[in-house]
PDB file of C-alpha atoms in Angstrom:
ATOM      1  CA  MET A   1     -66.503 150.235 316.119  1.00  0.00           C
ATOM      2  CA  ASN A   2     -67.008 147.037 314.114  1.00  0.00           C
ATOM      3  CA  ILE A   3     -65.125 147.580 310.828  1.00  0.00           C
ATOM      4  CA  ARG A   4     -64.731 144.423 308.738  1.00  0.00           C
ATOM      5  CA  ASN A   5     -64.361 145.307 305.079  1.00  0.00           C
ATOM      6  CA  ILE A   6     -63.253 147.832 302.479  1.00  0.00           C
ATOM      7  CA  ASP A   7     -65.930 149.344 300.233  1.00  0.00           C
ATOM      8  CA  HIS A   8     -63.731 151.101 297.667  1.00  0.00           C
ATOM      9  CA  ILE A   9     -60.440 152.765 296.978  1.00  0.00           C
ATOM     10  CA  THR A  10     -59.984 155.886 294.878  1.00  0.00           C
ATOM     11  CA  LEU A  11     -57.031 156.163 292.533  1.00  0.00           C
ATOM     12  CA  THR A  12     -55.852 159.566 291.386  1.00  0.00           C
ATOM     13  CA  VAL A  13     -55.034 159.186 287.702  1.00  0.00           C
ATOM     14  CA  SER A  14     -53.992 161.375 284.800  1.00  0.00           C
ATOM     15  CA  ASP A  15     -56.731 160.112 282.435  1.00  0.00           C
ATOM     16  CA  ILE A  16     -59.887 158.478 283.781  1.00  0.00           C
ATOM     17  CA  GLU A  17     -60.959 156.916 280.482  1.00  0.00           C
ATOM     18  CA  ARG A  18     -57.537 155.356 279.927  1.00  0.00           C
ATOM     19  CA  SER A  19     -57.555 153.919 283.454  1.00  0.00           C
ATOM     20  CA  VAL A  20     -61.112 152.598 283.205  1.00  0.00           C
ATOM     21  CA  ARG A  21     -60.272 150.936 279.881  1.00  0.00           C
ATOM     22  CA  TRP A  22     -56.997 149.435 281.194  1.00  0.00           C
ATOM     23  CA  TYR A  23     -58.532 147.959 284.371  1.00  0.00           C
ATOM     24  CA  HIS A  24     -61.488 146.650 282.357  1.00  0.00           C
ATOM     25  CA  GLU A  25     -59.375 145.081 279.605  1.00  0.00           C
ATOM     26  CA  VAL A  26     -56.382 143.808 281.576  1.00  0.00           C
ATOM     27  CA  PHE A  27     -58.212 142.609 284.702  1.00  0.00           C
ATOM     28  CA  ASP A  28     -61.634 141.992 283.110  1.00  0.00           C
ATOM     29  CA  LEU A  29     -63.336 144.203 285.699  1.00  0.00           C
ATOM     30  CA  PRO A  30     -66.838 145.473 284.889  1.00  0.00           C
ATOM     31  CA  ILE A  31     -67.105 149.228 284.306  1.00  0.00           C
ATOM     32  CA  ILE A  32     -69.558 151.030 286.576  1.00  0.00           C
ATOM     33  CA  GLU A  33     -71.008 154.544 286.621  1.00  0.00           C
ATOM     34  CA  PHE A  34     -72.271 156.168 289.801  1.00  0.00           C
ATOM     35  CA  ASP A  35     -73.153 159.464 291.447  1.00  0.00           C
ATOM     36  CA  ASP A  36     -72.795 162.334 289.002  1.00  0.00           C
ATOM     37  CA  GLY A  37     -71.389 160.348 286.066  1.00  0.00           C
ATOM     38  CA  ARG A  38     -68.225 159.189 287.842  1.00  0.00           C
ATOM     39  CA  ARG A  39     -66.671 155.999 286.512  1.00  0.00           C
ATOM     40  CA  GLY A  40     -64.910 153.108 288.140  1.00  0.00           C
ATOM     41  CA  VAL A  41     -64.612 149.344 288.026  1.00  0.00           C
ATOM     42  CA  LYS A  42     -66.197 146.644 290.149  1.00  0.00           C
ATOM     43  CA  LEU A  43     -63.760 144.357 291.970  1.00  0.00           C
ATOM     44  CA  GLY A  44     -65.539 141.525 293.759  1.00  0.00           C
ATOM     45  CA  LYS A  45     -67.683 143.139 296.458  1.00  0.00           C
ATOM     46  CA  GLN A  46     -65.605 146.312 296.248  1.00  0.00           C
ATOM     47  CA  LYS A  47     -64.911 148.931 293.608  1.00  0.00           C
ATOM     48  CA  ILE A  48     -62.079 151.097 292.386  1.00  0.00           C
ATOM     49  CA  ASN A  49     -63.033 154.726 291.796  1.00  0.00           C
ATOM     50  CA  PHE A  50     -60.968 157.014 289.608  1.00  0.00           C
ATOM     51  CA  GLN A  51     -60.465 160.746 289.973  1.00  0.00           C
ATOM     52  CA  GLN A  52     -58.453 162.916 287.664  1.00  0.00           C
ATOM     53  CA  SER A  53     -55.497 164.701 289.234  1.00  0.00           C
ATOM     54  CA  ASP A  54     -56.610 168.121 287.974  1.00  0.00           C
ATOM     55  CA  GLN A  55     -60.281 167.543 288.915  1.00  0.00           C
ATOM     56  CA  PRO A  56     -60.347 165.641 292.220  1.00  0.00           C
ATOM     57  CA  HIS A  57     -63.669 164.519 293.682  1.00  0.00           C
ATOM     58  CA  LEU A  58     -64.144 166.261 297.034  1.00  0.00           C
ATOM     59  CA  PRO A  59     -63.421 165.524 299.779  1.00  0.00           C
ATOM     60  CA  VAL A  60     -59.977 164.338 298.755  1.00  0.00           C
ATOM     61  CA  ALA A  61     -56.787 163.059 300.390  1.00  0.00           C
ATOM     62  CA  LYS A  62     -54.468 165.836 301.489  1.00  0.00           C
ATOM     63  CA  HIS A  63     -51.919 164.993 298.781  1.00  0.00           C
ATOM     64  CA  PRO A  64     -53.657 163.103 295.940  1.00  0.00           C
ATOM     65  CA  THR A  65     -50.837 161.827 293.761  1.00  0.00           C
ATOM     66  CA  VAL A  66     -50.857 160.132 290.377  1.00  0.00           C
ATOM     67  CA  GLY A  67     -48.947 156.861 290.647  1.00  0.00           C
ATOM     68  CA  GLY A  68     -48.819 156.871 294.440  1.00  0.00           C
ATOM     69  CA  ALA A  69     -50.967 153.774 295.078  1.00  0.00           C
ATOM     70  CA  ASP A  70     -49.700 150.326 296.015  1.00  0.00           C
ATOM     71  CA  PHE A  71     -52.323 147.629 296.526  1.00  0.00           C
ATOM     72  CA  ALA A  72     -52.987 143.921 296.067  1.00  0.00           C
ATOM     73  CA  ILE A  73     -55.760 142.117 294.232  1.00  0.00           C
ATOM     74  CA  ILE A  74     -56.529 138.404 294.254  1.00  0.00           C
ATOM     75  CA  ALA A  75     -56.858 136.196 291.169  1.00  0.00           C
ATOM     76  CA  THR A  76     -58.247 132.665 291.071  1.00  0.00           C
ATOM     77  CA  ASP A  77     -56.743 131.605 287.728  1.00  0.00           C
ATOM     78  CA  PRO A  78     -53.751 129.268 287.609  1.00  0.00           C
ATOM     79  CA  LEU A  79     -50.476 131.209 287.779  1.00  0.00           C
ATOM     80  CA  ALA A  80     -49.497 130.162 284.239  1.00  0.00           C
ATOM     81  CA  ASN A  81     -52.750 131.659 282.915  1.00  0.00           C
ATOM     82  CA  ILE A  82     -52.155 134.914 284.808  1.00  0.00           C
ATOM     83  CA  LEU A  83     -48.653 135.245 283.367  1.00  0.00           C
ATOM     84  CA  SER A  84     -49.871 134.420 279.847  1.00  0.00           C
ATOM     85  CA  HIS A  85     -52.726 136.919 280.104  1.00  0.00           C
ATOM     86  CA  LEU A  86     -50.396 139.700 281.222  1.00  0.00           C
ATOM     87  CA  THR A  87     -48.032 138.893 278.356  1.00  0.00           C
ATOM     88  CA  ASN A  88     -50.934 138.990 275.861  1.00  0.00           C
ATOM     89  CA  TYR A  89     -51.776 142.513 277.048  1.00  0.00           C
ATOM     90  CA  ALA A  90     -48.110 143.616 276.985  1.00  0.00           C
ATOM     91  CA  VAL A  91     -48.166 144.273 280.737  1.00  0.00           C
ATOM     92  CA  GLU A  92     -44.628 144.171 282.115  1.00  0.00           C
ATOM     93  CA  ILE A  93     -44.087 142.086 285.226  1.00  0.00           C
ATOM     94  CA  VAL A  94     -42.132 144.257 287.654  1.00  0.00           C
ATOM     95  CA  ASP A  95     -41.354 141.408 290.060  1.00  0.00           C
ATOM     96  CA  GLY A  96     -42.340 137.828 290.739  1.00  0.00           C
ATOM     97  CA  PRO A  97     -43.696 135.310 290.894  1.00  0.00           C
ATOM     98  CA  LEU A  98     -42.774 135.410 294.579  1.00  0.00           C
ATOM     99  CA  PRO A  99     -44.097 133.679 297.708  1.00  0.00           C
ATOM    100  CA  LYS A 100     -45.967 136.196 299.860  1.00  0.00           C
ATOM    101  CA  GLN A 101     -48.171 136.245 302.938  1.00  0.00           C
ATOM    102  CA  GLY A 102     -51.620 137.626 302.168  1.00  0.00           C
ATOM    103  CA  ALA A 103     -54.411 138.534 304.557  1.00  0.00           C
ATOM    104  CA  MET A 104     -55.770 134.971 304.304  1.00  0.00           C
ATOM    105  CA  GLY A 105     -52.518 132.988 304.157  1.00  0.00           C
ATOM    106  CA  PRO A 106     -49.694 132.045 301.799  1.00  0.00           C
ATOM    107  CA  MET A 107     -49.933 133.138 298.195  1.00  0.00           C
ATOM    108  CA  THR A 108     -47.836 133.614 295.089  1.00  0.00           C
ATOM    109  CA  SER A 109     -47.668 137.147 293.719  1.00  0.00           C
ATOM    110  CA  VAL A 110     -46.580 139.027 290.642  1.00  0.00           C
ATOM    111  CA  TYR A 111     -46.249 142.802 290.503  1.00  0.00           C
ATOM    112  CA  VAL A 112     -47.296 145.063 287.620  1.00  0.00           C
ATOM    113  CA  ARG A 113     -47.878 148.778 287.089  1.00  0.00           C
ATOM    114  CA  ASP A 114     -50.935 150.446 285.621  1.00  0.00           C
ATOM    115  CA  PRO A 115     -50.669 153.296 283.063  1.00  0.00           C
ATOM    116  CA  ASP A 116     -50.047 155.811 285.873  1.00  0.00           C
ATOM    117  CA  GLU A 117     -47.321 153.644 287.488  1.00  0.00           C
ATOM    118  CA  ASN A 118     -49.424 152.527 290.469  1.00  0.00           C
ATOM    119  CA  LEU A 119     -48.004 149.257 291.792  1.00  0.00           C
ATOM    120  CA  ILE A 120     -50.446 146.359 291.716  1.00  0.00           C
ATOM    121  CA  GLU A 121     -49.720 143.032 293.351  1.00  0.00           C
ATOM    122  CA  ILE A 122     -51.675 140.183 291.759  1.00  0.00           C
ATOM    123  CA  GLY A 123     -51.884 137.395 294.310  1.00  0.00           C
ATOM    124  CA  LYS A 124     -52.981 133.790 293.868  1.00  0.00           C
ATOM    125  CA  TYR A 125     -53.638 131.976 297.141  1.00  0.00           C
ATOM    126  CA  ASP A 126     -51.838 128.664 297.367  1.00  0.00           C
ATOM    127  CA  LYS A 127     -54.947 126.775 298.534  1.00  0.00           C
TER     128      LYS A 127
END
């Protein structure tokens, strides 16, 4: 099998509209609609889908859990701009900036949580 990319991830959330709005406003990700009126956000060549905990989209993970995700996204802005932007949106930095090793090399990361407490690493590659 020749697998080389991720198409999408699905986050189980308590309120789809709140999550769509937060990811759109804080990360400036375009809102998309697909299938039967489902909503998500576009992230580069991938997307983040949202499903509500009490109305999961089948098939579903065996234990879909609100706040159980932990993933990294990549930003291209200077680190100072990322920190300022997060401050402007009252997003608490959980940890960082810290040196990390990403899939494509060394990067500097800060960690935040979305409204459902999912942990999001925002990485900026050093080169």
